[in-house]
């Protein structure tokens, strides 16, 4: 909310009605926030064009020079996962040597937390295994194992 008030006070959101945004910020997904806020401040005509532009990062994955691990939950209410976006990610990952993508059926948004307070979640364990494998590959000069 501080960011929003700052944008309004500096004149960056002239004539912007925050009422609908406040009413829709607590919805189960971010579509309304994108439609009512992000498309306005970034000057997009509609949410589909906004999503198309922000999804252009998929085209950069094959150019990645560093190892990259992406973990997404299909049921994430914030980072929505459509068949088309999963297909684009899968295609981009298939064309990249340094990129790995994992999709889980459940997990929500940051939902792979550990069961006990302070416990690591599934995602933490997966990332640590990934990093350990990268360190091992670097130590043993088995870079060809990545290809």
mmCIF file of C-alpha atoms in Angstrom:
data_model
loop_
_atom_site.group_PDB
_atom_site.id
_atom_site.type_symbol
_atom_site.label_atom_id
_atom_site.label_comp_id
_atom_site.label_asym_id
_atom_site.label_seq_id
_atom_site.Cartn_x
_atom_site.Cartn_y
_atom_site.Cartn_z
ATOM 1 C CA UNK A 1 0.000 0.000 0.000
ATOM 2 C CA UNK A 2 2.953 2.359 0.676
ATOM 3 C CA UNK A 3 4.092 1.924 -2.927
ATOM 4 C CA UNK A 4 0.611 2.718 -4.183
ATOM 5 C CA UNK A 5 0.357 5.848 -2.018
ATOM 6 C CA UNK A 6 3.821 6.934 -3.156
ATOM 7 C CA UNK A 7 2.831 6.551 -6.816
ATOM 8 C CA UNK A 8 -0.313 8.584 -6.242
ATOM 9 C CA UNK A 9 1.458 11.337 -4.267
ATOM 10 C CA UNK A 10 4.122 11.765 -6.961
ATOM 11 C CA UNK A 11 1.509 12.063 -9.669
ATOM 12 C CA UNK A 12 2.403 8.785 -11.348
ATOM 13 C CA UNK A 13 -1.146 7.516 -10.949
ATOM 14 C CA UNK A 14 -3.195 10.583 -11.770
ATOM 15 C CA UNK A 15 -6.917 9.848 -11.854
ATOM 16 C CA UNK A 16 -6.389 6.279 -10.642
ATOM 17 C CA UNK A 17 -9.304 4.878 -8.623
ATOM 18 C CA UNK A 18 -7.842 2.677 -5.861
ATOM 19 C CA UNK A 19 -11.263 1.504 -4.663
ATOM 20 C CA UNK A 20 -11.593 -1.483 -7.015
ATOM 21 C CA UNK A 21 -7.969 -2.419 -6.359
ATOM 22 C CA UNK A 22 -8.476 -2.468 -2.588
ATOM 23 C CA UNK A 23 -11.627 -4.563 -2.975
ATOM 24 C CA UNK A 24 -9.930 -7.089 -5.262
ATOM 25 C CA UNK A 25 -6.475 -7.433 -3.688
ATOM 26 C CA UNK A 26 -7.611 -10.236 -1.423
ATOM 27 C CA UNK A 27 -9.002 -12.443 -4.196
ATOM 28 C CA UNK A 28 -7.624 -15.946 -4.673
ATOM 29 C CA UNK A 29 -5.530 -14.985 -7.671
ATOM 30 C CA UNK A 30 -3.708 -11.986 -8.971
ATOM 31 C CA UNK A 31 -5.638 -11.470 -12.210
ATOM 32 C CA UNK A 32 -7.698 -8.631 -10.757
ATOM 33 C CA UNK A 33 -4.607 -6.888 -9.362
ATOM 34 C CA UNK A 34 -2.959 -7.164 -12.767
ATOM 35 C CA UNK A 35 -6.106 -6.010 -14.559
ATOM 36 C CA UNK A 36 -6.856 -3.118 -12.198
ATOM 37 C CA UNK A 37 -3.348 -1.993 -11.274
ATOM 38 C CA UNK A 38 -0.389 -3.373 -13.250
ATOM 39 C CA UNK A 39 -1.962 -2.851 -16.668
ATOM 40 C CA UNK A 40 -2.643 0.768 -15.684
ATOM 41 C CA UNK A 41 0.754 1.725 -14.253
ATOM 42 C CA UNK A 42 2.642 -0.042 -17.061
ATOM 43 C CA UNK A 43 0.293 1.345 -19.731
ATOM 44 C CA UNK A 44 -1.153 -1.898 -21.100
ATOM 45 C CA UNK A 45 -4.570 -1.919 -22.707
ATOM 46 C CA UNK A 46 -5.542 -5.303 -21.301
ATOM 47 C CA UNK A 47 -4.288 -8.041 -19.027
ATOM 48 C CA UNK A 48 -3.677 -10.534 -21.869
ATOM 49 C CA UNK A 49 -1.154 -8.185 -23.522
ATOM 50 C CA UNK A 50 0.504 -7.587 -20.145
ATOM 51 C CA UNK A 51 0.823 -11.346 -19.538
ATOM 52 C CA UNK A 52 2.164 -11.906 -23.044
ATOM 53 C CA UNK A 53 4.922 -9.354 -22.484
ATOM 54 C CA UNK A 54 5.935 -10.555 -19.018
ATOM 55 C CA UNK A 55 6.074 -14.129 -20.287
ATOM 56 C CA UNK A 56 8.686 -13.165 -22.885
ATOM 57 C CA UNK A 57 11.367 -14.298 -20.432
ATOM 58 C CA UNK A 58 10.770 -17.818 -21.744
ATOM 59 C CA UNK A 59 12.583 -16.820 -24.931
ATOM 60 C CA UNK A 60 15.681 -15.958 -22.875
ATOM 61 C CA UNK A 61 15.983 -19.358 -21.166
ATOM 62 C CA UNK A 62 17.856 -21.070 -24.028
ATOM 63 C CA UNK A 63 20.480 -18.299 -23.817
ATOM 64 C CA UNK A 64 21.145 -18.912 -20.113
ATOM 65 C CA UNK A 65 24.835 -19.319 -19.327
ATOM 66 C CA UNK A 66 24.294 -20.184 -15.670
ATOM 67 C CA UNK A 67 22.385 -23.104 -14.163
ATOM 68 C CA UNK A 68 18.767 -22.190 -13.491
ATOM 69 C CA UNK A 69 16.132 -24.196 -11.612
ATOM 70 C CA UNK A 70 12.461 -23.249 -11.864
ATOM 71 C CA UNK A 71 9.900 -24.776 -9.486
ATOM 72 C CA UNK A 72 6.202 -24.079 -10.064
ATOM 73 C CA UNK A 73 2.984 -25.444 -8.584
ATOM 74 C CA UNK A 74 0.115 -25.918 -10.993
ATOM 75 C CA UNK A 75 -2.354 -24.858 -8.272
ATOM 76 C CA UNK A 76 -0.524 -21.578 -7.504
ATOM 77 C CA UNK A 77 -3.220 -18.889 -7.176
ATOM 78 C CA UNK A 78 -0.729 -16.043 -7.702
ATOM 79 C CA UNK A 79 1.609 -17.244 -10.454
ATOM 80 C CA UNK A 80 -1.127 -18.790 -12.543
ATOM 81 C CA UNK A 81 -0.126 -21.858 -14.501
ATOM 82 C CA UNK A 82 -1.969 -22.437 -17.741
ATOM 83 C CA UNK A 83 -1.411 -25.243 -20.233
ATOM 84 C CA UNK A 84 0.053 -22.657 -22.627
ATOM 85 C CA UNK A 85 2.529 -21.241 -20.102
ATOM 86 C CA UNK A 86 3.648 -24.744 -19.057
ATOM 87 C CA UNK A 87 4.087 -25.671 -22.720
ATOM 88 C CA UNK A 88 6.198 -22.522 -23.337
ATOM 89 C CA UNK A 89 8.362 -23.273 -20.303
ATOM 90 C CA UNK A 90 8.778 -26.916 -21.350
ATOM 91 C CA UNK A 91 9.775 -25.900 -24.888
ATOM 92 C CA UNK A 92 12.230 -23.272 -23.632
ATOM 93 C CA UNK A 93 13.764 -25.680 -21.121
ATOM 94 C CA UNK A 94 14.103 -28.298 -23.854
ATOM 95 C CA UNK A 95 16.158 -25.852 -25.913
ATOM 96 C CA UNK A 96 18.410 -24.839 -23.008
ATOM 97 C CA UNK A 97 21.471 -26.609 -21.646
ATOM 98 C CA UNK A 98 21.510 -24.971 -18.211
ATOM 99 C CA UNK A 99 17.846 -24.889 -17.252
ATOM 100 C CA UNK A 100 15.701 -27.364 -15.332
ATOM 101 C CA UNK A 101 11.998 -26.947 -14.605
ATOM 102 C CA UNK A 102 9.869 -28.803 -12.069
ATOM 103 C CA UNK A 103 6.064 -28.649 -12.008
ATOM 104 C CA UNK A 104 4.143 -30.001 -9.030
ATOM 105 C CA UNK A 105 0.395 -30.585 -8.933
ATOM 106 C CA UNK A 106 0.073 -28.894 -5.538
ATOM 107 C CA UNK A 107 2.079 -26.422 -3.552
ATOM 108 C CA UNK A 108 0.162 -23.220 -4.010
ATOM 109 C CA UNK A 109 2.197 -20.045 -3.755
ATOM 110 C CA UNK A 110 5.192 -20.773 -1.524
ATOM 111 C CA UNK A 111 3.237 -23.784 -0.310
ATOM 112 C CA UNK A 112 5.938 -26.421 0.021
ATOM 113 C CA UNK A 113 6.750 -25.365 3.574
ATOM 114 C CA UNK A 114 7.875 -27.903 6.145
ATOM 115 C CA UNK A 115 5.309 -29.542 8.378
ATOM 116 C CA UNK A 116 6.945 -28.578 11.677
ATOM 117 C CA UNK A 117 7.835 -25.042 12.695
ATOM 118 C CA UNK A 118 11.303 -24.275 11.395
ATOM 119 C CA UNK A 119 11.395 -27.401 9.214
ATOM 120 C CA UNK A 120 12.596 -27.151 5.658
ATOM 121 C CA UNK A 121 10.093 -27.666 2.913
ATOM 122 C CA UNK A 122 10.224 -29.925 -0.102
ATOM 123 C CA UNK A 123 11.427 -27.042 -2.259
ATOM 124 C CA UNK A 124 14.318 -26.218 0.084
ATOM 125 C CA UNK A 125 15.499 -29.827 -0.032
ATOM 126 C CA UNK A 126 15.196 -29.920 -3.833
ATOM 127 C CA UNK A 127 17.174 -26.690 -4.300
ATOM 128 C CA UNK A 128 19.905 -27.875 -1.918
ATOM 129 C CA UNK A 129 20.215 -31.164 -3.858
ATOM 130 C CA UNK A 130 20.413 -29.194 -7.112
ATOM 131 C CA UNK A 131 23.155 -26.906 -5.756
ATOM 132 C CA UNK A 132 25.079 -29.873 -4.303
ATOM 133 C CA UNK A 133 24.984 -31.588 -7.706
ATOM 134 C CA UNK A 134 26.276 -28.423 -9.399
ATOM 135 C CA UNK A 135 29.122 -28.151 -6.892
ATOM 136 C CA UNK A 136 29.999 -31.819 -7.416
ATOM 137 C CA UNK A 137 29.995 -31.386 -11.188
ATOM 138 C CA UNK A 138 32.248 -28.349 -10.907
ATOM 139 C CA UNK A 139 34.665 -30.124 -8.542
ATOM 140 C CA UNK A 140 34.964 -33.167 -10.792
ATOM 141 C CA UNK A 141 34.946 -31.216 -14.072
ATOM 142 C CA UNK A 142 32.017 -33.283 -15.332
ATOM 143 C CA UNK A 143 30.427 -30.396 -17.192
ATOM 144 C CA UNK A 144 29.448 -32.775 -19.987
ATOM 145 C CA UNK A 145 27.034 -34.384 -17.490
ATOM 146 C CA UNK A 146 24.952 -31.220 -17.732
ATOM 147 C CA UNK A 147 24.601 -31.505 -21.495
#
